[in-house]
Structures are given as structure tokens and as C-alpha cells.
GROMACS .gro file of C-alpha atoms in nm:
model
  127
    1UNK     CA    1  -2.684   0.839  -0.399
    2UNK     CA    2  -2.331   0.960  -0.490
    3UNK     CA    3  -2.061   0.651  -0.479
    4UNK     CA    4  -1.954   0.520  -0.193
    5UNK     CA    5  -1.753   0.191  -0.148
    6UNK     CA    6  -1.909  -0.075   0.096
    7UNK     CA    7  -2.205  -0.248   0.080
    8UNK     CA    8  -2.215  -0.142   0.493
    9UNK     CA    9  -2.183   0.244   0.477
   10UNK     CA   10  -2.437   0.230   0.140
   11UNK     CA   11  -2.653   0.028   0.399
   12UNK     CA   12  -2.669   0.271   0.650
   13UNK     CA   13  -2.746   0.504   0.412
   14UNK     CA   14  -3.017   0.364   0.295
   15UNK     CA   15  -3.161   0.282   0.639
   16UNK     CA   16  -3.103   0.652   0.739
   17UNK     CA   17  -3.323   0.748   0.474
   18UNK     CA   18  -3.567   0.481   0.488
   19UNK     CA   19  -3.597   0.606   0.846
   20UNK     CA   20  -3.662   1.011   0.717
   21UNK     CA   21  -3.766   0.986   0.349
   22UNK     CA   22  -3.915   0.690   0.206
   23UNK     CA   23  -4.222   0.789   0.346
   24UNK     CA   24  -4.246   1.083   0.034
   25UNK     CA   25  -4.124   0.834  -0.166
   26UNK     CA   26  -4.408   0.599  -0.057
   27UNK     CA   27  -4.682   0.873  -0.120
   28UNK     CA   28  -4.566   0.865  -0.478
   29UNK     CA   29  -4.625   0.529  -0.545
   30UNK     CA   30  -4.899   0.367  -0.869
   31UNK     CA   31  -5.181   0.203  -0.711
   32UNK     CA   32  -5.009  -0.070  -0.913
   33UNK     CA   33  -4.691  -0.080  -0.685
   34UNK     CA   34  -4.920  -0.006  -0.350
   35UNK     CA   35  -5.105  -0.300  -0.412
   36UNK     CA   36  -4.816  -0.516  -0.475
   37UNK     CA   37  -4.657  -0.399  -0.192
   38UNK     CA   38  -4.933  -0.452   0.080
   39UNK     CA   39  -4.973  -0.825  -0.042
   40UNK     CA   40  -4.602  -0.889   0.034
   41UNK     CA   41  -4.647  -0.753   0.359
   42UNK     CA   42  -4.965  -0.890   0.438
   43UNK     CA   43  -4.811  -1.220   0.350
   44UNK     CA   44  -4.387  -1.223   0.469
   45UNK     CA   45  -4.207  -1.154   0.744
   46UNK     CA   46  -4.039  -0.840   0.703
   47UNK     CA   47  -3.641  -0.887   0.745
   48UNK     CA   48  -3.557  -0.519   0.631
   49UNK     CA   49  -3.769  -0.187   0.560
   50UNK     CA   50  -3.725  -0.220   0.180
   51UNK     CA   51  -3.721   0.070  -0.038
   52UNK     CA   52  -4.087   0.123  -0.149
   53UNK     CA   53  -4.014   0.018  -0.507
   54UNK     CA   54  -4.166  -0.302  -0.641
   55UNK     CA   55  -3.871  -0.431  -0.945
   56UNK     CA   56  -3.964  -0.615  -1.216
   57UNK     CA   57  -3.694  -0.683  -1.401
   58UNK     CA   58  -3.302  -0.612  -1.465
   59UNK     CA   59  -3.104  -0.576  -1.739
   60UNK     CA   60  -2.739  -0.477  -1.719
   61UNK     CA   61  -2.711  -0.213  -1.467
   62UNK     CA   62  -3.031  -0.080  -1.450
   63UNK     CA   63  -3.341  -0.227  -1.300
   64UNK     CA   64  -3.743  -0.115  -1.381
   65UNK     CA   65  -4.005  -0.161  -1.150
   66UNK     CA   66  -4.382  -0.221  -1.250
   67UNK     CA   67  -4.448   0.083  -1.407
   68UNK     CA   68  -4.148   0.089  -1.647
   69UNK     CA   69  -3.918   0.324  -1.444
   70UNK     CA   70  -3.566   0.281  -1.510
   71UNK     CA   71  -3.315   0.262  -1.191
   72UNK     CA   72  -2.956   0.233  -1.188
   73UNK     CA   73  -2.922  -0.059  -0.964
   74UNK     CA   74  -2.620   0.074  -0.705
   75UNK     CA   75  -2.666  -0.173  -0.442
   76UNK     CA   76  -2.597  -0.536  -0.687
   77UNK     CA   77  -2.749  -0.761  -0.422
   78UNK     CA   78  -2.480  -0.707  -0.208
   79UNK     CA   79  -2.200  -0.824  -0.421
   80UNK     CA   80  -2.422  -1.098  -0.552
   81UNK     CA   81  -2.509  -0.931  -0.935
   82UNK     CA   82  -2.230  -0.719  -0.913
   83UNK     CA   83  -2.197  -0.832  -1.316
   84UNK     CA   84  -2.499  -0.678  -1.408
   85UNK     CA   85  -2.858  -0.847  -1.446
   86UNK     CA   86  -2.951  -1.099  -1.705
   87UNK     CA   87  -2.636  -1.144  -1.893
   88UNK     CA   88  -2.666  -1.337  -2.199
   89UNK     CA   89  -2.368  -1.573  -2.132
   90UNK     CA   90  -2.467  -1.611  -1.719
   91UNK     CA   91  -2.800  -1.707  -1.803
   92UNK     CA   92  -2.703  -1.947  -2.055
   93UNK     CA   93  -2.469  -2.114  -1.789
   94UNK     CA   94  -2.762  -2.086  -1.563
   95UNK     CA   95  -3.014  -2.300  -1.774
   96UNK     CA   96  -2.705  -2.509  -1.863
   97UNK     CA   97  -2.642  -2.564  -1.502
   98UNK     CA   98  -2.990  -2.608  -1.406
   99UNK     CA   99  -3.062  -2.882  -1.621
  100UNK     CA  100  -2.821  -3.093  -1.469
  101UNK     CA  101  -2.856  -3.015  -1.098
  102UNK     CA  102  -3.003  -2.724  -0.956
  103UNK     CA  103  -2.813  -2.702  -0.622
  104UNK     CA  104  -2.594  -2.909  -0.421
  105UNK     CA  105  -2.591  -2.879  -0.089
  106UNK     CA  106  -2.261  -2.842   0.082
  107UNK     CA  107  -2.351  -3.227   0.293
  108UNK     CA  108  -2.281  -3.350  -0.018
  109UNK     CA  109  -1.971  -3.299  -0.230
  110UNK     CA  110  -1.961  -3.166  -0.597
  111UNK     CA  111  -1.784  -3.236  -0.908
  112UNK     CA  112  -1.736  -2.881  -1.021
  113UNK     CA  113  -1.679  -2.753  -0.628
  114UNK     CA  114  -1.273  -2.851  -0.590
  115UNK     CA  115  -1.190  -2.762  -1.000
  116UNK     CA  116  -1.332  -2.442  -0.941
  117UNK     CA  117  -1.184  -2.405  -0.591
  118UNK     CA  118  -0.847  -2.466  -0.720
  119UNK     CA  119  -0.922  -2.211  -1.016
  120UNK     CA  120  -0.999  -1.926  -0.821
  121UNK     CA  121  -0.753  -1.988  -0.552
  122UNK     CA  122  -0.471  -1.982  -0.832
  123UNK     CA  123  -0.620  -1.750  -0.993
  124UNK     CA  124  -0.601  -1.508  -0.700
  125UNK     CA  125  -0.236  -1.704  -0.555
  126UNK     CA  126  -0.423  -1.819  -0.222
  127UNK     CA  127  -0.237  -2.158  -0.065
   0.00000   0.00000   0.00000
């Protein structure tokens, strides 16, 4: 892919080629990854036509799948890893996190929800 700003129009793009050229991409895959990938669709409901590439891991920007092969990882989970993958301070304020509370849901209030609300909305200069 060459760059192109919002997650949308890289969406597109990806589902225009999932609809003409995965298929190639498909015929290419291990056993390894085939395997993997008819269990998950034996066994989900499919919300997208994912790329036929079964990730393992990330670390910074790249991502590897089962076999080892390196990807630069252009799509960030939609804004959600835009910082890379596996970060040594995130995932230390992950585990930190997690051994207090894992999640609060938003019918219940949180201590760290309105200090970091204020933060970011100063931060940013939102009223």
C-alpha cells in the first residue's frame, strides 16, 4: 500500500482488493496458516473478509504471522495501536493496571476516568 490518511479510504482499499486479490494471496499460504485459518472460520462469525494472514505477534511497527514473516503493520487497529505493538512502558502500565482492575464498565464510575478526562481535555484546550 502507498500512504494514505484515513482509516476509511485504507478500508476500502483493502476491501477492493480483498474482493480481486486475496484470493493469490490465499493460494500462497503454509499449511500452517490454512489450517489456522479454517478453524477460525469453522468456529466465528465472520464480521469482515480478513486479509488471509494469520499474526502472531507485534513488536513496534511491524507484525509476523506464524511463519515468521515480517509486516509493517499500516492499518494500527484502527487508531487503537497507533503507538506501536508491545511497548515496554504500555505493557508495564498494562500489567500495572490489570492487577488492580481489569475494566470498568462505564455503569459504574472510575477513579482514574474524570483526572484523566480533565488531562486530556486541557491538554488539547477542550471546555
Amino acid at each position: 500500500f502507498k500512504y494514505v490518511s484515513g482509516s476509511g479510504v485504507l478500508m476500502s482499499m483493502i476491501a477492493r482488493a480483498g474482493a480481486r486479490g486475496w484470493k493469490r494471496l490465499s493460494s500462497s499460504l503454509s499449511t500452517h496458516q490454512s489450517r489456522l485459518i479454517e478453524l477460525e472460520e469453522a468456529h466465528t462469525c465472520l464480521s469482515y473478509a480478513p486479509i488471509p494472514v494469520v499474526l502472531e505477534r507485534g513488536e513496534g511497527v511491524h507484525l509476523y504471522d506464524v511463519d515468521g514473516t515480517r509486516y509493517y503493520d499500516f492499518l494500527s487497529g484502527y487508531s487503537a495501536v497507533n503507538q506501536g505493538h508491545c511497548h515496554p512502558r504500555i505493557v508495564d502500565a498494562l500489567k500495572s493496571q490489570a492487577e488492580k482492575l481489569t475494566l470498568t464498565s462505564r455503569a459504574f464510575h472510575s477513579d482514574a476516568l474524570g483526572e484523566y478526562a480533565a488531562f486530556i481535555t486541557d491538554l488539547f484546550g477542550y471546555d
